Amino acid sequence: MRRAQRTKSQLPPVYYEGFLEKRSFKNKTGRKFWTELCGNSLFFYNHSKDNNYVEKQDLSTFISLTDDPSLDRKLDSARLHLRIEDDDIYLAAPSLEARELWKGFILSIVKLEVPTTLNLLPGQIHMLREAVEKETERLQDIAEKAASAQASITVASPDHGNYLSVLSEMPACFQRVLREDAEILLEKHKGKGNLLLRPSRDGNSFAVTTRQDFNGPVVRHYRVTRIPDGGFTIALDNPVHCTSLHEVIDYLMEKTGGALKPLILEHTYEESIEYVTDDKENGEKSVRFASSSPLPPKLPPKPAPKKKNSGPDNNIYQNSSDEDEHSVEVRPLTLPRTSPVRPLVYQMSVPELQIGPGGALLPPIARPRSASVTAETKPRTPVKPLPVTDAISHSLNEELKKKLKSIAVSE
């Protein structure tokens, strides 16, 4: 496998090192390497003094690490079985003590805790705890730098003189991943592209990672720095200036004749709403699809009843518009015309009464209007008006006296 151009000075800190014989399930032949556990990866060298590694095994897809009890004459009893998602790797240590140390360091780094099921001395357990502390600090430092790179990467705009977010104008091949993750991503999706843009470790610049195959994977990393006056520079022997990150990608594609292609990952989204429910009768779970029909429009709330003002000088409506719509013309009540009431006139005299046979009263004799006025018909001197009851009783008394007088004379 072709060597990757990455020196020891660029690798994470070394937690443990020593000789290991490596044999994968895909490659049946075993080979002895000088192996270093740097960060969460195993780096394999031909010799302990080599500066460049020849193979690398990332432990981010770690599944398990157990003793290998299989019988093989070519291997001694200090064997390990390392399971990852894509492969099964068989390792052989030179001794049982070395095997326990390799198990302890690998499990401590992957799980970030010291295992308690290994036969190790107190000093060796202390070494594992120090390795866990260093790896925890390294991961926290990487996370902080990645977060600051996403939040603070800005570039000056020469047209407007202000700062615009670069993230909103990133090429489609930009991925927020670290150096090691970029290599894994390109290897996993090598059929979709072999170039991607990512943030740099320092959080103030970018990097371009490429991966090609030539008797093995050939991985390259190119640093892209920002220019204070605007633009970017590809840090090569002869620096290349570009006005934008899009131009950086176009330049690499053009200079390689299209051999480098941006890795563009298309994300798929669901077209319907799915959810899992439990059947109340049998308790089994099932997947259901929710209706995507639009919800019916909500009716506006009914207006609250308007309060009437009880003051004598206030209108009964809250505003003038309501008063105009609901006002009713009130006309004054007119009473029908009636004839004037005549005052009661007191009768001044009582007409002469005539008594018929048996003492019955007869109606008065009507006098003709043309008759001459005589002493009998001459109106009497008006007397002082008396009340009606007194006048009637007085006239009746006078008439009775005359009748009684005339009866007495006739006898």
Short mmCIF file of C-alpha atoms in Angstrom, two decimals:
data_model
loop_
_atom_site.label_atom_id
_atom_site.label_comp_id
_atom_site.label_asym_id
_atom_site.label_seq_id
_atom_site.Cartn_x
_atom_site.Cartn_y
_atom_site.Cartn_z
CA MET A 1 0.00 0.00 0.00
CA ARG A 2 1.33 3.40 -0.93
CA ARG A 3 2.51 5.61 1.90
CA ALA A 4 0.44 8.60 2.86
CA GLN A 5 2.37 11.80 3.20
CA ARG A 6 1.74 12.45 6.88
CA THR A 7 4.57 12.60 9.40
CA LYS A 8 4.55 11.69 13.07
CA SER A 9 4.66 15.34 14.09
CA GLN A 10 1.23 15.84 12.51
CA LEU A 11 -0.39 12.91 14.32
CA PRO A 12 -2.23 12.96 17.66
CA PRO A 13 -0.27 12.05 20.82
CA VAL A 14 1.02 8.48 21.15
CA TYR A 15 -0.60 6.55 24.02
CA TYR A 16 1.03 3.15 23.42
CA GLU A 17 3.37 1.56 20.87
CA GLY A 18 4.98 -1.74 20.07
CA PHE A 19 5.16 -4.57 17.54
CA LEU A 20 1.97 -6.20 16.32
CA GLU A 21 1.30 -8.76 13.63
CA LYS A 22 -1.73 -7.74 11.61
CA ARG A 23 -3.98 -9.97 9.54
CA SER A 24 -7.36 -8.92 8.20
CA PHE A 25 -10.27 -11.10 7.16
CA LYS A 26 -10.00 -9.74 3.63
CA ASN A 27 -6.23 -10.30 3.45
CA LYS A 28 -5.36 -13.77 4.75
CA THR A 29 -1.61 -13.11 4.92
CA GLY A 30 -0.23 -11.58 8.13
CA ARG A 31 2.44 -8.91 8.40
CA LYS A 32 4.45 -7.54 11.29
CA PHE A 33 4.36 -3.78 11.89
CA TRP A 34 5.61 -1.27 14.39
CA THR A 35 2.25 -0.01 15.65
CA GLU A 36 1.36 3.21 17.44
CA LEU A 37 -1.96 4.10 19.09
CA CYS A 38 -2.32 7.82 18.27
CA GLY A 39 -5.62 9.33 19.30
CA ASN A 40 -8.37 6.90 18.30
CA SER A 41 -6.44 5.34 15.40
CA LEU A 42 -3.78 2.68 14.93
CA PHE A 43 -0.87 3.66 12.65
CA PHE A 44 1.36 0.92 11.21
CA TYR A 45 5.02 1.48 10.23
CA ASN A 46 7.56 -0.80 8.59
CA HIS A 47 10.14 0.16 11.19
CA SER A 48 10.07 2.02 14.49
CA LYS A 49 12.32 4.79 13.12
CA ASP A 50 10.15 5.51 10.05
CA ASN A 51 8.57 8.93 9.90
CA ASN A 52 5.67 8.02 7.60
CA TYR A 53 3.12 5.31 8.28
CA VAL A 54 2.07 2.77 5.66
CA GLU A 55 -1.34 1.74 7.01
CA LYS A 56 -3.92 3.25 9.26
CA GLN A 57 -6.88 1.73 11.09
CA ASP A 58 -9.52 4.12 12.40
CA LEU A 59 -11.28 2.98 15.59
CA SER A 60 -14.32 5.26 15.27
CA THR A 61 -16.37 2.28 13.98
CA PHE A 62 -15.20 0.04 16.84
CA ILE A 63 -17.48 -2.87 17.78
CA SER A 64 -15.48 -5.16 20.09
CA LEU A 65 -12.00 -6.36 21.07
CA THR A 66 -11.62 -9.90 22.45
CA ASP A 67 -9.04 -12.64 22.79
CA ASP A 68 -8.75 -14.86 19.73
CA PRO A 69 -8.91 -18.53 20.79
CA SER A 70 -8.52 -19.94 17.26
CA LEU A 71 -5.61 -22.31 16.62
CA ASP A 72 -3.01 -21.23 14.13
CA ARG A 73 0.57 -22.49 14.01
CA LYS A 74 1.82 -19.21 12.63
CA LEU A 75 0.49 -17.31 15.62
CA ASP A 76 1.28 -17.67 19.29
CA SER A 77 -1.22 -17.50 22.14
CA ALA A 78 -1.17 -13.64 22.50
CA ARG A 79 -3.79 -12.98 19.86
CA LEU A 80 -6.63 -10.43 19.60
CA HIS A 81 -9.76 -10.18 17.48
CA LEU A 82 -10.65 -6.56 16.59
CA ARG A 83 -14.10 -6.13 15.10
CA ILE A 84 -15.07 -2.95 13.25
CA GLU A 85 -18.02 -2.22 10.99
CA ASP A 86 -16.28 -2.93 7.69
CA ASP A 87 -13.76 -5.63 8.58
CA ASP A 88 -12.47 -8.17 11.10
CA ILE A 89 -8.83 -7.71 12.04
CA TYR A 90 -6.65 -10.26 13.84
CA LEU A 91 -3.71 -8.94 15.86
CA ALA A 92 -0.91 -10.85 17.55
CA ALA A 93 1.24 -9.39 20.36
CA PRO A 94 4.71 -10.74 21.25
CA SER A 95 3.58 -11.67 24.80
CA LEU A 96 0.56 -12.06 27.04
CA GLU A 97 1.51 -8.95 29.00
CA ALA A 98 1.74 -6.92 25.77
CA ARG A 99 -1.66 -8.27 24.71
CA GLU A 100 -3.26 -7.13 27.98
CA LEU A 101 -1.72 -3.67 27.59
CA TRP A 102 -2.93 -3.34 24.01
CA LYS A 103 -6.41 -4.39 25.11
CA GLY A 104 -6.34 -1.94 28.01
CA PHE A 105 -5.21 1.08 25.94
CA ILE A 106 -7.52 0.41 22.99
CA LEU A 107 -10.60 -0.12 25.20
CA SER A 108 -9.74 2.92 27.36
CA ILE A 109 -9.38 5.23 24.34
CA VAL A 110 -12.49 3.96 22.55
CA LYS A 111 -14.77 3.99 25.62
CA LEU A 112 -12.97 6.80 27.51
CA GLU A 113 -12.88 4.73 30.68
CA VAL A 114 -10.42 2.28 32.21
CA PRO A 115 -11.61 -1.36 31.95
CA THR A 116 -11.81 -3.30 35.20
CA THR A 117 -11.67 -6.85 33.82
CA LEU A 118 -7.96 -6.91 32.86
CA ASN A 119 -5.00 -8.31 34.78
CA LEU A 120 -2.86 -5.19 35.08
CA LEU A 121 -0.55 -3.75 37.69
CA PRO A 122 -1.39 -0.50 39.56
CA GLY A 123 1.24 1.40 37.60
CA GLN A 124 -0.22 0.18 34.29
CA ILE A 125 -3.73 1.18 35.38
CA HIS A 126 -2.37 4.65 36.19
CA MET A 127 -0.99 4.87 32.63
CA LEU A 128 -4.44 4.01 31.26
CA ARG A 129 -6.05 6.78 33.33
CA GLU A 130 -3.56 9.33 32.03
CA ALA A 131 -4.29 8.24 28.47
CA VAL A 132 -8.05 8.64 29.05
CA GLU A 133 -7.54 12.17 30.44
CA LYS A 134 -5.38 13.20 27.48
CA GLU A 135 -7.83 11.79 24.93
CA THR A 136 -10.76 13.53 26.64
CA GLU A 137 -8.93 16.86 26.52
CA ARG A 138 -8.01 16.30 22.87
CA LEU A 139 -11.61 15.59 21.87
CA GLN A 140 -12.88 18.63 23.77
CA ASP A 141 -10.29 20.81 22.08
CA ILE A 142 -11.33 19.50 18.66
CA ALA A 143 -15.01 20.10 19.41
CA GLU A 144 -14.34 23.67 20.58
CA LYS A 145 -12.29 24.46 17.48
CA ALA A 146 -14.94 23.00 15.19
CA ALA A 147 -17.66 25.03 16.91
CA SER A 148 -15.63 28.24 16.69
CA ALA A 149 -14.91 27.54 13.02
CA GLN A 150 -18.60 27.23 12.24
CA ALA A 151 -19.59 30.30 14.23
CA SER A 152 -16.80 32.75 13.39
CA ILE A 153 -15.71 32.06 9.79
CA THR A 154 -16.44 35.30 7.95
CA VAL A 155 -14.95 37.01 4.93
CA ALA A 156 -14.80 40.68 3.96
CA SER A 157 -16.92 41.73 1.01
CA PRO A 158 -15.00 44.13 -1.28
CA ASP A 159 -18.21 45.59 -2.72
CA HIS A 160 -20.04 46.48 0.47
CA GLY A 161 -17.16 46.77 2.94
CA ASN A 162 -18.89 44.66 5.58
CA TYR A 163 -18.63 41.03 6.68
CA LEU A 164 -20.78 38.31 5.20
CA SER A 165 -21.08 34.76 6.45
CA VAL A 166 -19.01 32.35 4.38
CA LEU A 167 -21.21 29.44 5.43
CA SER A 168 -24.09 30.83 3.39
CA GLU A 169 -21.90 30.87 0.25
CA MET A 170 -20.11 27.55 0.66
CA PRO A 171 -19.55 25.20 -2.28
CA ALA A 172 -21.73 22.11 -2.37
CA CYS A 173 -18.73 19.91 -1.45
CA PHE A 174 -18.20 21.64 1.91
CA GLN A 175 -18.50 19.26 4.89
CA ARG A 176 -18.14 20.15 8.58
CA VAL A 177 -15.80 17.25 9.39
CA LEU A 178 -12.31 16.80 10.79
CA ARG A 179 -9.24 15.60 8.91
CA GLU A 180 -9.66 11.91 9.74
CA ASP A 181 -13.42 11.99 9.15
CA ALA A 182 -12.87 13.58 5.74
CA GLU A 183 -10.69 10.64 4.68
CA ILE A 184 -13.33 8.17 5.86
CA LEU A 185 -16.10 10.09 4.10
CA LEU A 186 -14.23 10.11 0.79
CA GLU A 187 -13.48 6.40 1.09
CA LYS A 188 -17.09 5.57 1.91
CA HIS A 189 -18.50 7.59 -1.01
CA LYS A 190 -15.65 7.25 -3.48
CA GLY A 191 -18.11 6.64 -6.30
CA LYS A 192 -19.68 10.09 -5.85
CA GLY A 193 -16.54 12.24 -5.73
CA ASN A 194 -12.97 12.45 -4.48
CA LEU A 195 -12.65 16.06 -3.26
CA LEU A 196 -14.22 17.95 -0.38
CA LEU A 197 -13.78 21.25 1.41
CA ARG A 198 -13.67 21.31 5.22
CA PRO A 199 -12.72 23.64 8.09
CA SER A 200 -9.09 23.62 9.15
CA ARG A 201 -7.95 22.64 12.64
CA ASP A 202 -7.06 26.20 13.62
CA GLY A 203 -10.63 27.39 12.97
CA ASN A 204 -9.47 30.39 10.89
CA SER A 205 -8.91 28.77 7.50
CA PHE A 206 -10.04 25.89 5.31
CA ALA A 207 -8.59 22.73 3.85
CA VAL A 208 -9.23 20.65 0.74
CA THR A 209 -9.00 16.88 1.12
CA THR A 210 -8.66 14.61 -1.92
CA ARG A 211 -8.54 10.83 -2.24
CA GLN A 212 -7.57 8.73 -5.27
CA ASP A 213 -6.58 5.12 -5.82
CA PHE A 214 -3.14 4.11 -7.17
CA ASN A 215 -2.09 0.73 -5.82
CA GLY A 216 -3.98 1.81 -2.74
CA PRO A 217 -5.53 5.04 -1.46
CA VAL A 218 -3.67 8.29 -2.09
CA VAL A 219 -4.90 11.02 0.25
CA ARG A 220 -3.85 14.66 0.01
CA HIS A 221 -4.68 17.75 2.09
CA TYR A 222 -4.32 21.33 0.81
CA ARG A 223 -4.45 24.34 3.08
CA VAL A 224 -6.63 27.30 2.04
CA THR A 225 -6.02 30.54 3.97
CA ARG A 226 -7.95 33.78 3.99
CA ILE A 227 -6.56 37.07 2.75
CA PRO A 228 -7.30 40.08 4.99
CA ASP A 229 -8.19 42.24 2.00
CA GLY A 230 -10.59 39.61 0.67
CA GLY A 231 -10.17 36.31 -1.13
CA PHE A 232 -8.30 33.08 -0.44
CA THR A 233 -4.89 31.53 -1.13
CA ILE A 234 -4.06 27.89 -1.83
CA ALA A 235 -0.84 27.33 0.17
CA LEU A 236 1.41 25.67 -2.45
CA ASP A 237 5.04 26.21 -3.43
CA ASN A 238 3.69 28.94 -5.68
CA PRO A 239 0.63 30.28 -3.80
CA VAL A 240 -2.52 30.57 -5.88
CA HIS A 241 -4.87 33.48 -5.14
CA CYS A 242 -8.63 33.03 -5.61
CA THR A 243 -11.47 35.46 -5.03
CA SER A 244 -13.83 32.86 -3.50
CA LEU A 245 -13.98 29.29 -2.29
CA HIS A 246 -15.88 28.35 -5.44
CA GLU A 247 -12.90 29.51 -7.46
CA VAL A 248 -10.60 27.36 -5.29
CA ILE A 249 -12.57 24.23 -6.20
CA ASP A 250 -12.76 25.22 -9.87
CA TYR A 251 -8.99 25.79 -9.96
CA LEU A 252 -8.21 22.31 -8.59
CA MET A 253 -10.63 20.69 -11.02
CA GLU A 254 -9.20 22.60 -13.98
CA LYS A 255 -5.54 21.91 -13.15
CA THR A 256 -6.18 18.18 -12.77
CA GLY A 257 -8.12 17.91 -16.00
CA GLY A 258 -11.29 16.87 -14.21
CA ALA A 259 -9.60 14.02 -12.30
CA LEU A 260 -10.71 15.63 -9.04
CA LYS A 261 -14.48 15.77 -8.66
CA PRO A 262 -16.31 17.43 -5.75
CA LEU A 263 -18.08 15.07 -3.38
CA ILE A 264 -21.71 16.19 -3.26
CA LEU A 265 -23.95 14.27 -0.88
CA GLU A 266 -27.63 14.63 -1.63
CA HIS A 267 -29.90 14.34 1.37
CA THR A 268 -33.22 12.63 0.90
CA TYR A 269 -36.39 13.68 2.69
CA GLU A 270 -39.65 11.89 3.29
CA GLU A 271 -42.71 12.81 1.24
CA SER A 272 -45.29 11.63 3.77
CA ILE A 273 -45.67 11.64 7.55
CA GLU A 274 -45.00 8.24 9.13
CA TYR A 275 -45.37 7.33 12.79
CA VAL A 276 -45.39 4.21 14.96
CA THR A 277 -48.38 3.41 17.16
CA ASP A 278 -49.29 0.63 19.61
CA ASP A 279 -52.39 -1.46 19.07
CA LYS A 280 -54.48 -1.29 22.26
CA GLU A 281 -55.96 -4.76 21.69
CA ASN A 282 -52.89 -6.91 21.02
CA GLY A 283 -50.10 -4.48 22.00
CA GLU A 284 -48.30 -4.81 18.64
CA LYS A 285 -46.64 -1.82 17.02
CA SER A 286 -47.42 -0.75 13.49
CA VAL A 287 -46.34 1.99 11.11
CA ARG A 288 -49.03 4.35 9.94
CA PHE A 289 -49.18 7.22 7.51
CA ALA A 290 -50.76 10.53 8.48
CA SER A 291 -53.01 12.37 6.08
CA SER A 292 -51.29 15.26 4.32
CA SER A 293 -54.51 17.10 3.46
CA PRO A 294 -54.52 20.74 4.51
CA LEU A 295 -56.26 21.63 7.71
CA PRO A 296 -59.64 23.42 7.42
CA PRO A 297 -59.43 27.16 7.93
CA LYS A 298 -60.24 28.38 11.38
CA LEU A 299 -63.30 30.60 11.71
CA PRO A 300 -62.73 34.00 13.28
CA PRO A 301 -63.97 34.32 16.86
CA LYS A 302 -67.39 35.83 17.43
CA PRO A 303 -67.31 39.45 18.54
CA ALA A 304 -68.12 40.05 22.17
CA PRO A 305 -71.47 41.75 22.94
CA LYS A 306 -71.12 45.49 23.12
CA LYS A 307 -71.84 47.15 26.41
CA LYS A 308 -74.43 49.91 26.57
CA ASN A 309 -73.73 53.14 28.37
CA SER A 310 -76.29 53.87 31.09
CA GLY A 311 -75.57 57.60 31.41
CA PRO A 312 -78.36 59.96 30.38
CA ASP A 313 -76.03 62.06 28.25
CA ASN A 314 -74.25 59.15 26.51
CA ASN A 315 -75.23 57.34 23.38
CA ILE A 316 -76.41 53.78 23.69
CA TYR A 317 -73.76 52.63 21.14
CA GLN A 318 -70.01 52.55 21.61
CA ASN A 319 -69.16 54.45 18.44
CA SER A 320 -70.81 56.66 15.88
CA SER A 321 -70.88 53.96 13.18
CA ASP A 322 -73.03 51.68 15.33
CA GLU A 323 -75.30 54.58 16.14
CA ASP A 324 -75.79 55.41 12.46
CA GLU A 325 -76.58 51.80 11.55
CA HIS A 326 -79.03 51.08 14.37
CA SER A 327 -80.55 54.51 15.11
CA VAL A 328 -84.37 54.84 14.86
CA GLU A 329 -86.15 58.14 14.40
CA VAL A 330 -88.37 58.81 17.42
CA ARG A 331 -91.38 61.10 16.71
CA PRO A 332 -93.26 62.94 19.43
CA LEU A 333 -96.58 61.41 20.47
CA THR A 334 -99.59 63.46 19.22
CA LEU A 335 -102.97 63.19 20.89
CA PRO A 336 -106.22 63.45 18.90
CA ARG A 337 -107.97 66.80 18.94
CA THR A 338 -111.05 67.07 21.20
CA SER A 339 -113.68 69.80 21.62
CA PRO A 340 -113.03 72.17 24.48
CA VAL A 341 -114.68 71.24 27.74
CA ARG A 342 -117.45 73.64 28.65
CA PRO A 343 -117.70 74.61 32.30
CA LEU A 344 -120.72 73.49 34.28
CA VAL A 345 -123.32 76.27 34.50
CA TYR A 346 -125.41 76.44 37.63
CA GLN A 347 -129.13 76.75 36.98
CA MET A 348 -130.44 79.99 38.49
CA SER A 349 -134.15 79.02 38.72
CA VAL A 350 -136.30 75.94 38.71
CA PRO A 351 -139.09 75.67 36.16
CA GLU A 352 -142.65 75.55 37.42
CA LEU A 353 -143.82 72.06 38.10
CA GLN A 354 -147.35 70.84 37.59
CA ILE A 355 -148.88 68.12 39.66
CA GLY A 356 -151.32 65.79 38.04
CA PRO A 357 -153.95 63.57 39.61
CA GLY A 358 -152.62 61.43 42.35
CA GLY A 359 -149.79 63.87 43.06
CA ALA A 360 -147.77 62.95 39.95
CA LEU A 361 -145.46 65.59 38.62
CA LEU A 362 -146.14 66.78 35.07
CA PRO A 363 -143.58 68.23 32.63
CA PRO A 364 -143.51 72.03 32.47
CA ILE A 365 -145.63 73.79 29.88
CA ALA A 366 -143.58 75.07 26.99
CA ARG A 367 -144.15 78.76 26.27
CA PRO A 368 -144.07 79.97 22.76
CA ARG A 369 -141.06 82.13 21.88
CA SER A 370 -143.27 84.76 20.23
CA ALA A 371 -145.46 85.35 23.29
CA SER A 372 -145.20 88.80 24.80
CA VAL A 373 -143.57 89.25 28.08
CA THR A 374 -146.05 89.63 30.92
CA ALA A 375 -145.79 90.04 34.56
CA GLU A 376 -145.90 86.29 34.98
CA THR A 377 -143.32 85.63 32.27
CA LYS A 378 -141.16 88.56 33.22
CA PRO A 379 -137.94 87.12 34.52
CA ARG A 380 -137.48 87.45 38.13
CA THR A 381 -134.72 89.31 39.76
CA PRO A 382 -131.81 87.00 39.88
CA VAL A 383 -131.05 85.70 43.25
CA LYS A 384 -127.78 84.64 44.60
CA PRO A 385 -126.90 81.31 43.20
CA LEU A 386 -127.03 78.49 45.65
CA PRO A 387 -125.38 75.19 45.45
CA VAL A 388 -127.23 72.65 43.34
CA THR A 389 -128.41 70.56 46.26
CA ASP A 390 -129.60 73.57 48.24
CA ALA A 391 -131.37 75.11 45.22
CA ILE A 392 -133.26 71.92 44.45
CA SER A 393 -134.35 71.38 48.02
CA HIS A 394 -135.46 75.01 48.33
CA SER A 395 -137.55 74.92 45.13
CA LEU A 396 -139.20 71.68 46.14
CA ASN A 397 -140.16 73.09 49.48
CA GLU A 398 -141.77 76.17 47.84
CA GLU A 399 -143.77 74.11 45.39
CA LEU A 400 -144.99 71.76 48.08
CA LYS A 401 -146.10 74.68 50.15
CA LYS A 402 -148.13 76.09 47.22
CA LYS A 403 -149.76 72.71 46.48
CA LEU A 404 -150.67 72.16 50.05
CA LYS A 405 -152.13 75.68 50.19
CA SER A 406 -154.23 75.11 47.04
CA ILE A 407 -155.59 71.82 48.40
CA ALA A 408 -156.58 73.44 51.64
CA VAL A 409 -158.51 76.23 49.81
CA SER A 410 -160.42 73.77 47.65
CA GLU A 411 -161.68 71.86 50.65
#
